[in-house]
Amino acid sequence: MSLFLIAALPFLGAVFPALLIRAGRNAAASAAGLTTFLALMGLLIHSPAVLRGEVIAARFDWMPGLGLNANFMLDGLGFLFALLILGIGLLIILYARFYLSREDPMGQFYTYLLLFQGAMVGIVLSDNILLLLIFWELTSLSSFLLIGYWKHLPEGRQGARMALAVTGGGGLAMIAGMLILGNIVGSYDLSVILQNKELIQSSPHYMPALILILLGCFTKSAQFPFHFWLPHAMAAPTPVSAYLHSATMVKAGLFLMARMWPVLAGTDAWFYIVATTGLVTMLLGAVIALFKDDLKALLAFSTVSHLGLVTMLLGFGTKFAAVAAMFHIINHATFKAALFMTAGIVDHETGTRDVKRLGGLRHLMPITFTIGTIAALSMAGLPPLNGFLSKEMMLEETVHTTWLNSHCLVPGLAVLAAVFSAAYSFRFVSHVFLGPQRDDYPAKPHDPPVGLWLAPAFLVILVVLIGLYSAAIVGPLVAVVSSAVIGGEKLPYYSLKLWHGFTPALYMSVVATLGGLFLLALHRRGEQIWNALPRPEAKVIFEAIINAFTRLSRLITDELHNGVLSRYAVIFVTFTVGLGYYAYSTGTIGIETRVPLPAQIIPIIGWICLVGATLGIMWFHRNRLLSLVLIGVVGLIVSIAFNYLSAPDLALTQISVEVVTMILLLLSLNFLPTETPWDSAPARRWRDAAISVVAGIGSGALIYAIMMRDFAFPTISDFHLANSYKGGGGTNVVNVILVDFRGFDTFGEIIVLGIAALIIYALTESVLSTNVRGYLLNRKPHWPQSGDAHPLMMVVVTRVMMPIALMVGAYIFFRGHNQPGGGFIAGLIVAIAYLMQYMASGYTWAIERQRFYYHGTIGWGVLIAAATGLGAWFNERPFLTSDFGYINWPPLEEFEWATAMLFDTGVFLAVLGAVMLALDSLSRFAWQPGMAQEFPMDINPLRDDPPEEEEKEQV
Amino acid sequence: MEALVASAVGVLTAAGIFLILRRRTFPVILGLSLITYAVNVFLFATGRLALNAPAVLNKYEEVPYTDPLPQALVLTAIVISFGMTAVIVMIALSAYLSSKDDHIDMTAQDCVDAPGEDA
């Protein structure tokens, strides 16, 4: 199976549980399980090749300009992790089906789980560090959803937020580190980076890159001092904890350290940072775990400790340590997932996971007891279980490690950690299962249904088998994984077996086991001492830091964003003008190369009208109706100017938009105050006037400078002019650009227009459903109302004009490809034709006779435009490629048919629908009861003349 | 001719900005309309001015054409600006009808009354 498919399967599958949950929980779980199973099978198909040491690759150039390629590779290391992620994922899916209760939304759970799984698989299969970073951040996001799955629990929400802040923050640091690394090597492909050890380690940027990448790894893998998020993430449902903290999320950091091991490891910096952090984490996690009463917290800190162990081994930088690290990852995943599931079962069946309230469960829950005990003893490192093997290898390696000339520091601390590790493992068994049976369990304990214990039982069998026959079962895998980690060099000598003779490691193991038993016996005393010790509480510190940041950002936001819009505008304008002045005073400006066009008398008259109207608006803007009239003058002059300056399409558009805008503003003025009161002091007005005059001079001077010079670079317009007829089949270049060359822009614009209209509709709906409606019904009009709401002359004229206007619209539409016109203008003209009916005969009258809905019109417009664009795909062309031909139907003249015209139909419908929906919504504000009884100009002898007082203002 | 267009853009911009700096909704809407004119003419004029040279291809003789690209961009801008104006008008209208107040600025009192954010 292609690596693309393996990585994509969980994401594709994530859709199904959310949909299938309506068919029941089994359907959702099966869909999730089946997807994972398929991906797992796809992976296993590659296993013979991978075990032979081959590297499977799948490459796809995604954004080559950025160096971001969707390259995947599968080597031993990726194979091991993908196997853990998918294999344990499958077990978790089974377990979760029986663990989650009826109230939990299970569809959501599986969807989140598969998203997370996909992100994890993506990390381990990526052969491009940018791609890896994308998946890395995806794991942070999807784990946030999983940890916070029980949204009703505050601990769940806080834990999820903390995990996101810590791991996401570390991820950001890692992005920087990876970019530095890619910059050093000159490629973002892992396979290239891994070949360049000398280049990277001799670079002056090695240290910053190393620290930043390690920050990402340490936060993800919960290394000291970032370990605190992991225990808080235990608020998640147990299947999530079992998955995230045994096999996946926290192993991502280890994976990355292992992946980068060939190029980053081997320096002193690497050894002292990584090995020391790992050692401290291992010891600290083990000590804290011993004193946790919550089963999951105990396991959480033990996970922290084991992650520290692996980190330390990777930090040693020797080949043998790398082998031990890989082997321990396998072992830890098996026994820790089983232990989490056991803890979940205990919690599920007894109603508590507080160790202090448990004990004596061995006879009540024999199956759980067996599973839990074997897994815990493996965690303690007892033979013949798999945990013993890798712990021996770890201890063996510490003996050969010197830390700052000290030979016994590392082995000593490692043994101490092992003592505590054995102690908490024994405690898990003895305080939960051994001891006297109690009679105060919150629920009556019994073994769970098979669905719950099957998954951990399977893992425990692996624990035993790997322990007994390690070389046969995982030997080849460990060999190929380790050789991938150490960069394909020769493997060191090691042997996976239980008995190595009387080695130092064996004595250390014996000490650890006996010490563990001793500590367990003294647990009560130890706990008293532990509780008396002052300890920093990570959560309090974390929250204090977060709160400080929140206060800071709120302070800044409140200062900058205080809701005074006019202040924002002042700042924006002055800043822009200042920038413009800076550019002008520091830059150079070329000489004028164009000869100005002579100004004839008519343009001068137009200019006087426009400037006069504009100044009039400024002067009289308090009188709102008058300023609307003057704005109409400005709009008219602008459209005439467009026409004069060789832009007939713009002139047509501007004048029709002008009409609908005027109607819109007049309608709204109907409900707003007619006068603007004075409410700024004269000083402020002078300041505003000064700002605006400077800005006006700036923009005028800028455009003058542009107009007097030729293009600085060759223009692409010549291409459009040359290809408009040849390639687009139309002679109106502006229209061909709109529907063909830049059709995608136009497509976006009609969507925007449609959304704007829908916003207006939604606003109207929400406002009219409040007490505003009552106010509108009782309001007094601003001006005296006309005695005749629907003047006879106007009604007659508009009805006669309706078909003519529609015909003009059709004409403008059809000629648009070759002559000025097109869908935009036709849409506006037809909208005006309808609006005339609204105005003359009344809104209610027009609505009653209308046979289509505006929402649908917008929708059809966008769909038709999209369908036209998609049609190109069927001819193996890119989206929105247009085609055209000529049709000759005698006796008609030859005429042209272009797919662009279909696209233009979409534009037409969207514009028509959007304009009408906007004005229609506004018109509904004016609705008054009793309007429907009026019959403008309907000659009906049976009708009584409406009484005088019912005549209401009409739209 | 260029001077006329440039000065018109300048006057429209100045008037538009002056109105945007007012404190009631309606003048701000008018100001936005004026700025829309100014910006559209500005963009259009970046294609340089030409008389009697529309970008409609002539099959029969060689004639000069004006720059079609800014025209196409401005055409959609004009239509979009209608959508924008309509949305702003509707927001202004709804705000006024709901609160009987058409100031655009929030006062300190508004900030106090506003519902608190999630702490």
Short mmCIF file of N, CA, C and O in Angstrom, two decimals, chain A residues 203-238:
data_model
loop_
_atom_site.label_atom_id
_atom_site.label_comp_id
_atom_site.label_asym_id
_atom_site.label_seq_id
_atom_site.Cartn_x
_atom_site.Cartn_y
_atom_site.Cartn_z
N SER A 203 28.60 23.62 12.14
CA SER A 203 27.99 24.92 11.89
C SER A 203 27.90 25.73 13.18
O SER A 203 27.66 25.18 14.25
N PRO A 204 28.09 27.06 13.09
CA PRO A 204 27.91 27.87 14.31
C PRO A 204 26.46 27.87 14.79
O PRO A 204 26.19 28.20 15.94
N HIS A 205 25.55 27.48 13.91
CA HIS A 205 24.14 27.47 14.32
C HIS A 205 23.71 26.13 14.91
O HIS A 205 22.54 25.91 15.15
N TYR A 206 24.72 25.23 15.12
CA TYR A 206 24.35 23.91 15.64
C TYR A 206 23.70 24.04 17.02
O TYR A 206 22.65 23.44 17.28
N MET A 207 24.32 24.85 17.90
CA MET A 207 23.79 24.95 19.27
C MET A 207 22.36 25.49 19.31
O MET A 207 21.49 24.86 19.92
N PRO A 208 22.08 26.65 18.69
CA PRO A 208 20.68 27.11 18.74
C PRO A 208 19.72 26.09 18.14
O PRO A 208 18.65 25.83 18.72
N ALA A 209 20.10 25.47 17.04
CA ALA A 209 19.20 24.49 16.42
C ALA A 209 18.95 23.34 17.38
O ALA A 209 17.81 22.90 17.59
N LEU A 210 20.04 22.86 18.01
CA LEU A 210 19.92 21.73 18.93
C LEU A 210 18.98 22.07 20.08
O LEU A 210 18.06 21.32 20.40
N ILE A 211 19.21 23.25 20.68
CA ILE A 211 18.40 23.61 21.85
C ILE A 211 16.93 23.75 21.46
O ILE A 211 16.04 23.27 22.16
N LEU A 212 16.68 24.39 20.33
CA LEU A 212 15.28 24.61 19.93
C LEU A 212 14.59 23.29 19.62
O LEU A 212 13.44 23.05 20.02
N ILE A 213 15.30 22.41 18.91
CA ILE A 213 14.67 21.12 18.58
C ILE A 213 14.44 20.32 19.86
O ILE A 213 13.39 19.71 20.05
N LEU A 214 15.43 20.35 20.75
CA LEU A 214 15.26 19.59 21.99
C LEU A 214 14.12 20.16 22.83
O LEU A 214 13.41 19.40 23.50
N LEU A 215 13.92 21.48 22.78
CA LEU A 215 12.77 22.05 23.49
C LEU A 215 11.48 21.40 23.01
O LEU A 215 10.61 21.05 23.81
N GLY A 216 11.37 21.26 21.71
CA GLY A 216 10.18 20.60 21.15
C GLY A 216 10.07 19.18 21.64
O GLY A 216 9.00 18.73 22.07
N CYS A 217 11.20 18.43 21.61
CA CYS A 217 11.15 17.03 22.02
C CYS A 217 10.85 16.90 23.51
O CYS A 217 10.03 16.08 23.92
N PHE A 218 11.50 17.74 24.32
CA PHE A 218 11.34 17.61 25.76
C PHE A 218 9.92 17.96 26.20
O PHE A 218 9.36 17.32 27.08
N THR A 219 9.34 18.99 25.59
CA THR A 219 7.97 19.32 25.98
C THR A 219 7.03 18.20 25.58
O THR A 219 6.15 17.81 26.34
N LYS A 220 7.22 17.67 24.38
CA LYS A 220 6.32 16.63 23.92
C LYS A 220 6.48 15.38 24.77
O LYS A 220 5.52 14.72 25.13
N SER A 221 7.73 15.03 25.09
CA SER A 221 7.97 13.80 25.83
C SER A 221 8.00 14.03 27.33
O SER A 221 8.52 13.20 28.07
N ALA A 222 7.48 15.17 27.79
CA ALA A 222 7.30 15.43 29.22
C ALA A 222 8.58 15.26 30.00
O ALA A 222 8.62 14.61 31.04
N GLN A 223 9.69 15.83 29.51
CA GLN A 223 10.95 15.78 30.25
C GLN A 223 11.01 16.94 31.22
O GLN A 223 10.48 18.02 30.96
N PHE A 224 11.69 16.72 32.35
CA PHE A 224 11.87 17.77 33.33
C PHE A 224 12.52 18.99 32.66
O PHE A 224 13.45 18.81 31.90
N PRO A 225 12.13 20.21 32.88
CA PRO A 225 11.07 20.68 33.78
C PRO A 225 9.70 20.85 33.10
O PRO A 225 8.90 21.65 33.56
N PHE A 226 9.45 20.16 31.98
CA PHE A 226 8.15 20.30 31.31
C PHE A 226 7.25 19.10 31.59
O PHE A 226 6.29 18.88 30.89
N HIS A 227 7.64 18.31 32.61
CA HIS A 227 6.93 17.04 32.82
C HIS A 227 5.53 17.25 33.38
O HIS A 227 4.72 16.35 33.36
N PHE A 228 5.24 18.47 33.87
CA PHE A 228 4.03 18.64 34.69
C PHE A 228 2.74 18.49 33.90
O PHE A 228 1.70 18.22 34.46
N TRP A 229 2.80 18.68 32.56
CA TRP A 229 1.53 18.61 31.83
C TRP A 229 0.98 17.20 31.77
O TRP A 229 -0.23 16.99 31.71
N LEU A 230 1.89 16.21 31.81
CA LEU A 230 1.44 14.83 31.57
C LEU A 230 0.48 14.34 32.66
O LEU A 230 -0.60 13.84 32.33
N PRO A 231 0.83 14.49 33.95
CA PRO A 231 -0.13 14.03 34.97
C PRO A 231 -1.48 14.76 34.86
O PRO A 231 -2.53 14.15 35.08
N HIS A 232 -1.46 16.05 34.49
CA HIS A 232 -2.73 16.77 34.39
C HIS A 232 -3.55 16.30 33.19
O HIS A 232 -4.77 16.45 33.17
N ALA A 233 -2.87 15.75 32.19
CA ALA A 233 -3.59 15.24 31.04
C ALA A 233 -4.32 13.95 31.37
O ALA A 233 -5.06 13.42 30.56
N MET A 234 -4.11 13.44 32.60
CA MET A 234 -4.78 12.20 33.01
C MET A 234 -6.27 12.42 33.25
O MET A 234 -7.00 11.46 33.53
N ALA A 235 -6.72 13.67 33.20
CA ALA A 235 -8.15 13.91 33.33
C ALA A 235 -8.91 13.35 32.14
O ALA A 235 -10.13 13.29 32.15
N ALA A 236 -8.18 12.95 31.11
CA ALA A 236 -8.83 12.39 29.93
C ALA A 236 -9.39 11.01 30.26
O ALA A 236 -9.00 10.40 31.24
N PRO A 237 -10.30 10.51 29.44
CA PRO A 237 -10.75 9.12 29.63
C PRO A 237 -9.56 8.17 29.53
O PRO A 237 -8.60 8.46 28.81
N THR A 238 -9.62 7.06 30.24
CA THR A 238 -8.47 6.16 30.29
C THR A 238 -7.99 5.66 28.93
O THR A 238 -6.78 5.57 28.72
#
